[in-house]
PDB file of C-alpha atoms in Angstrom:
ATOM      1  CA  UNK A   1      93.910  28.833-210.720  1.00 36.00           C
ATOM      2  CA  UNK A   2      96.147  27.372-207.806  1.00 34.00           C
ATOM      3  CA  UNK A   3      99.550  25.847-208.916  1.00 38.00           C
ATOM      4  CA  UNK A   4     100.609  22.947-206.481  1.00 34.00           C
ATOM      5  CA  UNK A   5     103.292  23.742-204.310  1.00 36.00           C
ATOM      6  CA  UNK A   6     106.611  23.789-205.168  1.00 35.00           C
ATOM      7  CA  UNK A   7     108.731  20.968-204.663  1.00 34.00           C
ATOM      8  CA  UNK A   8     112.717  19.985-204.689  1.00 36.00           C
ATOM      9  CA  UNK A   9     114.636  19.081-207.688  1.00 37.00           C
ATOM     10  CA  UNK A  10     115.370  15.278-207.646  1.00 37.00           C
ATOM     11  CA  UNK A  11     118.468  14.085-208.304  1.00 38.00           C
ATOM     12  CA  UNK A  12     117.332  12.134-210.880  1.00 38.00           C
ATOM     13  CA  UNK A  13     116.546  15.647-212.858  1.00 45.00           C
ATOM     14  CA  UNK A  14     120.165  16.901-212.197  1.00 52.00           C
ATOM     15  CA  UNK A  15     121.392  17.577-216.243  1.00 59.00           C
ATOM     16  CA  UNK A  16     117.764  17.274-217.840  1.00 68.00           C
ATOM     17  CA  UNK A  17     118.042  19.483-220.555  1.00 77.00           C
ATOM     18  CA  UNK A  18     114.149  21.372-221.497  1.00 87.00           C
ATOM     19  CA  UNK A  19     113.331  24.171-223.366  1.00 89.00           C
ATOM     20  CA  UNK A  20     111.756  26.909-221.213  1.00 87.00           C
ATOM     21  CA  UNK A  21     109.487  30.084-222.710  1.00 88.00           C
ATOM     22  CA  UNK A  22     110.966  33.031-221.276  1.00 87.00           C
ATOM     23  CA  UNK A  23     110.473  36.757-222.368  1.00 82.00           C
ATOM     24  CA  UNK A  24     112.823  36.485-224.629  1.00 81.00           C
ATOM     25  CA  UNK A  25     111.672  33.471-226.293  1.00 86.00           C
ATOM     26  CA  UNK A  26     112.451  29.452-226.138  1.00 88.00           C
ATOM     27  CA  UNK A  27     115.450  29.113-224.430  1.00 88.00           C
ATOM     28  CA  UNK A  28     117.291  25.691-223.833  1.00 91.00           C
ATOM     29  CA  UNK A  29     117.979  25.083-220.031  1.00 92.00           C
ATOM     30  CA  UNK A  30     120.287  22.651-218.617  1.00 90.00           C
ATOM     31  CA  UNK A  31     119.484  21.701-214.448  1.00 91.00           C
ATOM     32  CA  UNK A  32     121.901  20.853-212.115  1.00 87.00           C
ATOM     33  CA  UNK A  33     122.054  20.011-208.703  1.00 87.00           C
ATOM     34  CA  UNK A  34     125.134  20.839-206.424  1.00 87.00           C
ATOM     35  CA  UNK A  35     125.275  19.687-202.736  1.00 87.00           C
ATOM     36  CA  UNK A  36     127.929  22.696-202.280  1.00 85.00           C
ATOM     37  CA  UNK A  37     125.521  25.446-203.757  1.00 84.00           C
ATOM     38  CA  UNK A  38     124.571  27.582-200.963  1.00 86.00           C
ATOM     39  CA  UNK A  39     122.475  29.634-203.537  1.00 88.00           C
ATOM     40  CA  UNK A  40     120.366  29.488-207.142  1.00 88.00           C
ATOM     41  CA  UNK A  41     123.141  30.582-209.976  1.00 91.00           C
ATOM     42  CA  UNK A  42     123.216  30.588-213.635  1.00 89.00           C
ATOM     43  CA  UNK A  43     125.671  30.770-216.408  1.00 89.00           C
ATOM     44  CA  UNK A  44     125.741  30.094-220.041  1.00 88.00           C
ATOM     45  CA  UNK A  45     127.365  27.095-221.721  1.00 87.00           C
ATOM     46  CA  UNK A  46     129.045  27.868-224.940  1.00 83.00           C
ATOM     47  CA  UNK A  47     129.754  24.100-225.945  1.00 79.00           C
ATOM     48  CA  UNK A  48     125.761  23.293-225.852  1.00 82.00           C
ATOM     49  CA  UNK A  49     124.613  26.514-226.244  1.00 85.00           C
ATOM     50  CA  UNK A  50     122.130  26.504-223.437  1.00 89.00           C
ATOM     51  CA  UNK A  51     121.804  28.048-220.015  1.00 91.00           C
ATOM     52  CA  UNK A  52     122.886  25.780-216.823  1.00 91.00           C
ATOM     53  CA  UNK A  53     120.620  26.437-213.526  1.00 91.00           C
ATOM     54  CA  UNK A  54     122.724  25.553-210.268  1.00 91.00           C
ATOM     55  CA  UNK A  55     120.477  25.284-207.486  1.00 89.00           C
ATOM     56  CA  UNK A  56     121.054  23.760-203.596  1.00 89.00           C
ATOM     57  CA  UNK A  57     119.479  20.497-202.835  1.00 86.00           C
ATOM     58  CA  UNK A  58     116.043  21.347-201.748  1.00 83.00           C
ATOM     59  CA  UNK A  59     115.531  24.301-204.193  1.00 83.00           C
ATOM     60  CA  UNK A  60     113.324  24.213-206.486  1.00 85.00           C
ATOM     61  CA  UNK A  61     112.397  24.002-210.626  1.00 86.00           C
ATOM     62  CA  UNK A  62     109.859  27.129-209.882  1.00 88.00           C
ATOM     63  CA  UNK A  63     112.387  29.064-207.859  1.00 88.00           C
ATOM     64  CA  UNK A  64     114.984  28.111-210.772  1.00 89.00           C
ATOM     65  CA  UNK A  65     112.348  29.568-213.666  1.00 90.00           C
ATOM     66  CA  UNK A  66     111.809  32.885-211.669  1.00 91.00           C
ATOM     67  CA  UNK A  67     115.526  33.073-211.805  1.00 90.00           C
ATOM     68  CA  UNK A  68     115.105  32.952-215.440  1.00 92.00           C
ATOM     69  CA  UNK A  69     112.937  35.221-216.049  1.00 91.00           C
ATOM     70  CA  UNK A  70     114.520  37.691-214.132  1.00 92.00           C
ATOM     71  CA  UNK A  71     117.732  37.612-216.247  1.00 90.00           C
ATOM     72  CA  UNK A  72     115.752  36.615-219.680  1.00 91.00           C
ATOM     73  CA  UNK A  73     117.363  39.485-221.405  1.00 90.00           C
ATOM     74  CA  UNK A  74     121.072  38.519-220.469  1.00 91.00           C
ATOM     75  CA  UNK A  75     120.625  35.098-221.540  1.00 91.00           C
ATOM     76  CA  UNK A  76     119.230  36.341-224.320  1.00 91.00           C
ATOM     77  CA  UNK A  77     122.142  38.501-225.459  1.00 90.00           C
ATOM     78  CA  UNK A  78     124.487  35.694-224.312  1.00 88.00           C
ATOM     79  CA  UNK A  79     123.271  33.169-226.421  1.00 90.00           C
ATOM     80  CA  UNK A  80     123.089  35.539-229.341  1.00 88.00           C
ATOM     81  CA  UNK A  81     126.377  36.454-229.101  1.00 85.00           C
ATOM     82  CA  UNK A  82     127.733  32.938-229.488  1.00 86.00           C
ATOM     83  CA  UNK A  83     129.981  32.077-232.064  1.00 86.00           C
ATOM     84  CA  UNK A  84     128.923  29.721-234.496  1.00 88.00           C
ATOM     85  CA  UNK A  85     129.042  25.769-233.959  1.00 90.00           C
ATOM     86  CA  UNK A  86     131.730  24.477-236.066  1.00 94.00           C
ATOM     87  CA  UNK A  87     131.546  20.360-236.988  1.00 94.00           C
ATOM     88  CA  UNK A  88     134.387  18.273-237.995  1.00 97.00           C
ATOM     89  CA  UNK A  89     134.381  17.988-241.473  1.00 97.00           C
ATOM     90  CA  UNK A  90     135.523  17.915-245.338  1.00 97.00           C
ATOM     91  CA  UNK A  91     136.303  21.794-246.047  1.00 97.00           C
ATOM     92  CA  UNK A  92     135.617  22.975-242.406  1.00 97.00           C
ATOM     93  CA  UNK A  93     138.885  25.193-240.638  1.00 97.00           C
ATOM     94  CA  UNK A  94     139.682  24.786-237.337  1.00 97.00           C
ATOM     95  CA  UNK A  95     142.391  25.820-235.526  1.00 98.00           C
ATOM     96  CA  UNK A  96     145.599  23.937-234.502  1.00 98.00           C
ATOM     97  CA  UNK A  97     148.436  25.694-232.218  1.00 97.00           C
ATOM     98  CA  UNK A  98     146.143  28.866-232.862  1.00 97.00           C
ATOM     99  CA  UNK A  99     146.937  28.612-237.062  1.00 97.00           C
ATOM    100  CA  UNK A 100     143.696  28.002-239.465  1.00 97.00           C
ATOM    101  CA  UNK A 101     144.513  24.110-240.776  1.00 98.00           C
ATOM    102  CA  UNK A 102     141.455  23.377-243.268  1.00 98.00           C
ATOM    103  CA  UNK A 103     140.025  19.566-242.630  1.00 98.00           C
ATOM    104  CA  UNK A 104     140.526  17.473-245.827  1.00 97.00           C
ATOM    105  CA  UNK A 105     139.141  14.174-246.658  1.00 97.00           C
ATOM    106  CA  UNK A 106     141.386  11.576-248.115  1.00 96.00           C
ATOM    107  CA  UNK A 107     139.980   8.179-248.033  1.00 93.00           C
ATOM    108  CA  UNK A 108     142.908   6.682-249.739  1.00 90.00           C
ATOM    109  CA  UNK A 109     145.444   8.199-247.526  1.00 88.00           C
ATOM    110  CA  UNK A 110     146.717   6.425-244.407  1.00 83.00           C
ATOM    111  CA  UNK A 111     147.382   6.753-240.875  1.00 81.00           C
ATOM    112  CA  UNK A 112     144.630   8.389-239.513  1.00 90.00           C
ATOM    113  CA  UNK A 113     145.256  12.118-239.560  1.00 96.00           C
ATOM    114  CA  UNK A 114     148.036  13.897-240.618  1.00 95.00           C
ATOM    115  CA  UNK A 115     149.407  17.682-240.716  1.00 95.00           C
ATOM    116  CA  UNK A 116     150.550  18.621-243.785  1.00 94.00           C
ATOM    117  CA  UNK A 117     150.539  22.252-245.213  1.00 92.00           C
ATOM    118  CA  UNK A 118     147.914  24.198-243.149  1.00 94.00           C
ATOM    119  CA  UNK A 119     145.458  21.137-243.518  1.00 96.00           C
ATOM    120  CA  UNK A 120     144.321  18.335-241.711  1.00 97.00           C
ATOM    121  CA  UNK A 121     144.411  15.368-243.775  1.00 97.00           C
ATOM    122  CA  UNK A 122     141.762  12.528-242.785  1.00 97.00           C
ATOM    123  CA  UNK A 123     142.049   8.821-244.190  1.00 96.00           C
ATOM    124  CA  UNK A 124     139.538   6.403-243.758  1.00 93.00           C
ATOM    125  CA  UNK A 125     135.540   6.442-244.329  1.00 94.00           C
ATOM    126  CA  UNK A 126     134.021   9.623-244.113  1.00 94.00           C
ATOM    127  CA  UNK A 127     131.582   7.882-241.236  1.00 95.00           C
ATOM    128  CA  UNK A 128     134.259   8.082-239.072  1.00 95.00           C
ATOM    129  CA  UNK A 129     136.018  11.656-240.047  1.00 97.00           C
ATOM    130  CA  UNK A 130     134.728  13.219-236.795  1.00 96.00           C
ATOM    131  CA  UNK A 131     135.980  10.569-235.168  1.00 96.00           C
ATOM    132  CA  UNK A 132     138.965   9.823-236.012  1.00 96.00           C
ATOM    133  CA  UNK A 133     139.570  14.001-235.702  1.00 97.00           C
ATOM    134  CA  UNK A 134     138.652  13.968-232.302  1.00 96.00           C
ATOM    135  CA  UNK A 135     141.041  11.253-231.556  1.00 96.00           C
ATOM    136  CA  UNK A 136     144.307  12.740-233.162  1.00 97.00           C
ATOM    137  CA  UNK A 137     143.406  16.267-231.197  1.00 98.00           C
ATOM    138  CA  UNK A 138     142.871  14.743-227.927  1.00 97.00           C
ATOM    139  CA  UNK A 139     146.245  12.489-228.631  1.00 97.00           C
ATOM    140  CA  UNK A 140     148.010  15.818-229.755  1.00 97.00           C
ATOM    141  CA  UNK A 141     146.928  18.075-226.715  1.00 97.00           C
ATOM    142  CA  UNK A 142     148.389  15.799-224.823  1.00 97.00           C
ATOM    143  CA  UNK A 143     151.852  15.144-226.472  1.00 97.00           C
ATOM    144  CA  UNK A 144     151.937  19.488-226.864  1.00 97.00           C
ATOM    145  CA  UNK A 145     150.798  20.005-223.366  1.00 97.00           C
ATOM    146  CA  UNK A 146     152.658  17.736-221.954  1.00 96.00           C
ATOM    147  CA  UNK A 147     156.161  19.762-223.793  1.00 95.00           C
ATOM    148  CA  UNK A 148     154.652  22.751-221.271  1.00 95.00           C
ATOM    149  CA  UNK A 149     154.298  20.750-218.049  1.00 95.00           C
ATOM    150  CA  UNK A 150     158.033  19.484-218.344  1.00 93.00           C
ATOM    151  CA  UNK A 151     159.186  23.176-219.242  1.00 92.00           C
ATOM    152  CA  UNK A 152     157.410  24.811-216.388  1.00 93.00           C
ATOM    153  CA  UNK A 153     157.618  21.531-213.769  1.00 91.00           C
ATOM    154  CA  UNK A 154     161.541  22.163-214.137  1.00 88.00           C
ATOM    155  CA  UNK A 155     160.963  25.556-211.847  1.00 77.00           C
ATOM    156  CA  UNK A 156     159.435  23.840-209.599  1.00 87.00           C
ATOM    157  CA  UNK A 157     159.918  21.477-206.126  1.00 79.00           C
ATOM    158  CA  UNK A 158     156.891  19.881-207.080  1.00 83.00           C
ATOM    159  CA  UNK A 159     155.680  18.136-210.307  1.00 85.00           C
ATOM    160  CA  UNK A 160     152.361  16.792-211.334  1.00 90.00           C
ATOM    161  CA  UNK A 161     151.285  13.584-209.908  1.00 90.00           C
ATOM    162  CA  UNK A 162     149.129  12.679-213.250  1.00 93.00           C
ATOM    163  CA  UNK A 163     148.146  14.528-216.367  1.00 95.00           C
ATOM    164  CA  UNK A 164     145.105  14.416-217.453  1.00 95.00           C
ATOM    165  CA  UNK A 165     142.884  15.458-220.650  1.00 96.00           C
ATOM    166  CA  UNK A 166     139.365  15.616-220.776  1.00 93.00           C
ATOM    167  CA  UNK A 167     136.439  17.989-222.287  1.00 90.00           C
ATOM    168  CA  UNK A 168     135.630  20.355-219.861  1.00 81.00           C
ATOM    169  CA  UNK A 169     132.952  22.900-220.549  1.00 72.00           C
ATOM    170  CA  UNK A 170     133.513  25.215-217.536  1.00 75.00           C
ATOM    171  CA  UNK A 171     137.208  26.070-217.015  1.00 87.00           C
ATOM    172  CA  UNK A 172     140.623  25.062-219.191  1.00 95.00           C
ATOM    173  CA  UNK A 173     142.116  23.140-216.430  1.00 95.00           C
ATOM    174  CA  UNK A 174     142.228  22.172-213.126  1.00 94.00           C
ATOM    175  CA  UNK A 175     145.069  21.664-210.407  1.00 94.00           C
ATOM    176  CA  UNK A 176     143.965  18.881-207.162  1.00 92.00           C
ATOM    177  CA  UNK A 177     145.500  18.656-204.041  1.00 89.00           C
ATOM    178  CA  UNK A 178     146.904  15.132-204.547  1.00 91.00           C
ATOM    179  CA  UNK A 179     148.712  17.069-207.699  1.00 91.00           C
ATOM    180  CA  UNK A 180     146.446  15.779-210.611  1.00 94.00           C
ATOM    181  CA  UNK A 181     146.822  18.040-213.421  1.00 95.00           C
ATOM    182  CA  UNK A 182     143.694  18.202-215.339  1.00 96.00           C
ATOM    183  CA  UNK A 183     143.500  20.095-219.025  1.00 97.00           C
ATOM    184  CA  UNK A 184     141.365  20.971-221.643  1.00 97.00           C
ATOM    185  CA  UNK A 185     142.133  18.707-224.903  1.00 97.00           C
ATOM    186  CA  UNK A 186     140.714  22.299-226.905  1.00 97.00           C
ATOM    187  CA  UNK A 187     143.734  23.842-225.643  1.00 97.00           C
ATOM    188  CA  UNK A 188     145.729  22.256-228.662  1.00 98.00           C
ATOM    189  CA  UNK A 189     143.641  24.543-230.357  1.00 98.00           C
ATOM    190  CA  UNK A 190     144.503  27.859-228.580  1.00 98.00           C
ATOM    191  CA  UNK A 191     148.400  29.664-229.298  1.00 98.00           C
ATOM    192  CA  UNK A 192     151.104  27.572-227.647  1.00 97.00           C
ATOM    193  CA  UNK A 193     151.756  30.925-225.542  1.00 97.00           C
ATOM    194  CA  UNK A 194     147.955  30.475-224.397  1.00 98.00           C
ATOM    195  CA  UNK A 195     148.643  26.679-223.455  1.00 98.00           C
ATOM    196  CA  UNK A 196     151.811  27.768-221.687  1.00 97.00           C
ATOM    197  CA  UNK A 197     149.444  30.294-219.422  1.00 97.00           C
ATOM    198  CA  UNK A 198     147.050  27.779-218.574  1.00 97.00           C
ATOM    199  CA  UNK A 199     150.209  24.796-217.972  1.00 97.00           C
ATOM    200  CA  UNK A 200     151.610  27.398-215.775  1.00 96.00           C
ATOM    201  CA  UNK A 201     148.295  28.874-213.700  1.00 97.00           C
ATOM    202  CA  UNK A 202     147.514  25.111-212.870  1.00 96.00           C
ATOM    203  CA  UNK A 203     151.113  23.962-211.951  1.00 95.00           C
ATOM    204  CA  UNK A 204     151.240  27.020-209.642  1.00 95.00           C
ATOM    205  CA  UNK A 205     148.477  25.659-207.521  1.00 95.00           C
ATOM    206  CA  UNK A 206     150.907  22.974-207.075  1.00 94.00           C
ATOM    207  CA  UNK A 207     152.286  25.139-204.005  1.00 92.00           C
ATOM    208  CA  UNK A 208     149.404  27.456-203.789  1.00 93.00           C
ATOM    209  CA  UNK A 209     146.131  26.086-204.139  1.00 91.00           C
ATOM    210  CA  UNK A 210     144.445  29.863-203.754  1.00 92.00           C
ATOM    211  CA  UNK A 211     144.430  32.805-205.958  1.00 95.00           C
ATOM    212  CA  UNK A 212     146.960  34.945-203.177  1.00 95.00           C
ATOM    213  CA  UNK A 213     149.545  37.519-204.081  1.00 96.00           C
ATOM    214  CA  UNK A 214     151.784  34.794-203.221  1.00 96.00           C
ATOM    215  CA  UNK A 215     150.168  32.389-206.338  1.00 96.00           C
ATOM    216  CA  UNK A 216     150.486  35.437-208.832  1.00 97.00           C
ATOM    217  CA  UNK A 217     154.133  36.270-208.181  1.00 96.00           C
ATOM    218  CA  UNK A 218     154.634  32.437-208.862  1.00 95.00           C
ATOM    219  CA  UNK A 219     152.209  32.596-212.381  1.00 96.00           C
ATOM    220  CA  UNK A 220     154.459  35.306-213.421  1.00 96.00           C
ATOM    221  CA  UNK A 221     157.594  33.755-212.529  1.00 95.00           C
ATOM    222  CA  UNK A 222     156.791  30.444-214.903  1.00 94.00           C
ATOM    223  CA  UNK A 223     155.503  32.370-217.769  1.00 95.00           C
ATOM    224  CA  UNK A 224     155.382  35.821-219.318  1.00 94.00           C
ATOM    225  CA  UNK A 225     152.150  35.291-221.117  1.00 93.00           C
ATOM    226  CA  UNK A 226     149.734  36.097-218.562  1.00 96.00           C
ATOM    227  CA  UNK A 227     147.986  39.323-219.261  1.00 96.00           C
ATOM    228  CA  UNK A 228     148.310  38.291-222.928  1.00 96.00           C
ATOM    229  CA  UNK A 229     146.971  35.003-222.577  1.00 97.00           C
ATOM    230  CA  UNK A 230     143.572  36.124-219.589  1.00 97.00           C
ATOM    231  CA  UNK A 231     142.783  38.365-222.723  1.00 97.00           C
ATOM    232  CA  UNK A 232     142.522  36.010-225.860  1.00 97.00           C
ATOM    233  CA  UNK A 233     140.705  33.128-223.343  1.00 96.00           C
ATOM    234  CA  UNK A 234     138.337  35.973-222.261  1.00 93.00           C
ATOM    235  CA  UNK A 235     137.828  37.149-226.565  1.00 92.00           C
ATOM    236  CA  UNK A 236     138.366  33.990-228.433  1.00 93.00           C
ATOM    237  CA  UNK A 237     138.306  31.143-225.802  1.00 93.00           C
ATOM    238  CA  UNK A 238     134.261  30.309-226.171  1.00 90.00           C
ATOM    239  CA  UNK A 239     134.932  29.624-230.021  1.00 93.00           C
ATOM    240  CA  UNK A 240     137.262  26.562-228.806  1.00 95.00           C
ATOM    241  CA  UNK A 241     134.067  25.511-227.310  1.00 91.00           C
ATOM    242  CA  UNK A 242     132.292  25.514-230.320  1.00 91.00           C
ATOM    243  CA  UNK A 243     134.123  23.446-232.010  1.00 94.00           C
ATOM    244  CA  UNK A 244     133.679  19.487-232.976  1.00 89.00           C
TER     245      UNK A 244
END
């Protein structure tokens, strides 16, 4: 039987999130549409645990699922090799400064969330432990990260016009060309010489907005971490995105 002819992805589809039989069984698929694509690409997003289709403007969903099925046994082993999703709450560990702090429940207690002996102490109703969590992480990344960007800014001419922390799912941070500094809140989560990679790699684009010899020499100048830190994002970085 004759399928209709294929037409574009609206823009009202970009981010619809459907589950799509492949070889390799259901797999959940995220679709985007970029204006800048000049081409159909895929890639795997460890925070949702589902694949996200890039395609141009006037692609197509057909063009997108033969692109699928093409690589249905990467995104199989991809998504298999995930690490586990890890929730906020009572008894869970998560990391903090890269050290295992366990997440304990105290409704009695007050002020929020508090650090005390390897544990994260949470007040309140239990309703609102995730929460309340995500708050005090997102408040600390950017009190800890913020310790970096005044280290790092001091060898600099130029300093940040603007931190910012969001949840990113693609990179740790970004650098723009008015100077907004833009980094991962999960970074709190990483080893402060991991944050102090990342701090530096972004602040270099201060002066270099490429990835030249000339950007390098200038990463390596503001921190000694690199080669240590490329490795543990590359090996334990998609856990952080697992998490909460």
């Amino acid at each position: 039987m004759s399928r209709p002819p294929a037409t574009p992805l609206r823009r009202d589809a970009d981010d619809a999130v459907e589950v799509i039989e492949l070889g390799c069984g259901p797999v959940p698929v995220r679709w985007r549409v970029s204006r800048r694509a000049r081409r159909l690409s895929l890639r795997i997003d460890p925070s949702g645990g589902h694949v996200v289709v890039t395609l141009p403007p006037r692609a197509s969903r057909s063009t997108g699922r033969a692109l699928l099925g093409r690589h249905s046994d990467w995104i199989a082993g991809r998504l298999a090799a995930l690490p586990s999703r890890i929730d906020f709450a009572d008894g869970v560990c998560i990391p903090l400064d890269g050290l295992t702090h366990r997440i304990r429940h105290d409704p009695l207690s007050r002020g929020g969330v508090r650090v005390d002996a390897g544990m994260l102490v949470v007040s309140g109703e239990a309703q609102f432990l995730p929460r309340r969590l995500s708050d005090f992480l997102r408040a600390e990344a950017r009190r800890r990260l913020a310790v970096h960007v005044g280290r790092i800014g001091a060898g600099l001419e130029r300093r940040p016009r603007r931190l910012s922390i969001k949840d990113v799912r693609s990179r740790w941070g970004s650098c723009t060309a008015d100077g907004t500094l833009m980094l991962s809140w999960r970074l709190v989560m990483a080893p402060p010489t991991v944050q102090d990679y990342v701090v530096a790699h972004e602040m270099a684009h201060l002066s270099h907005m490429d990835h030249g010899e000339a950007f390098w020499r200038l990463v390596d100048r503001l921190t000694p971490n690199r080669l240590m830190a490329e490795r543990w994002l590359r090996e334990q970085g998609p856990a952080l995105l697992r998490i909460g």
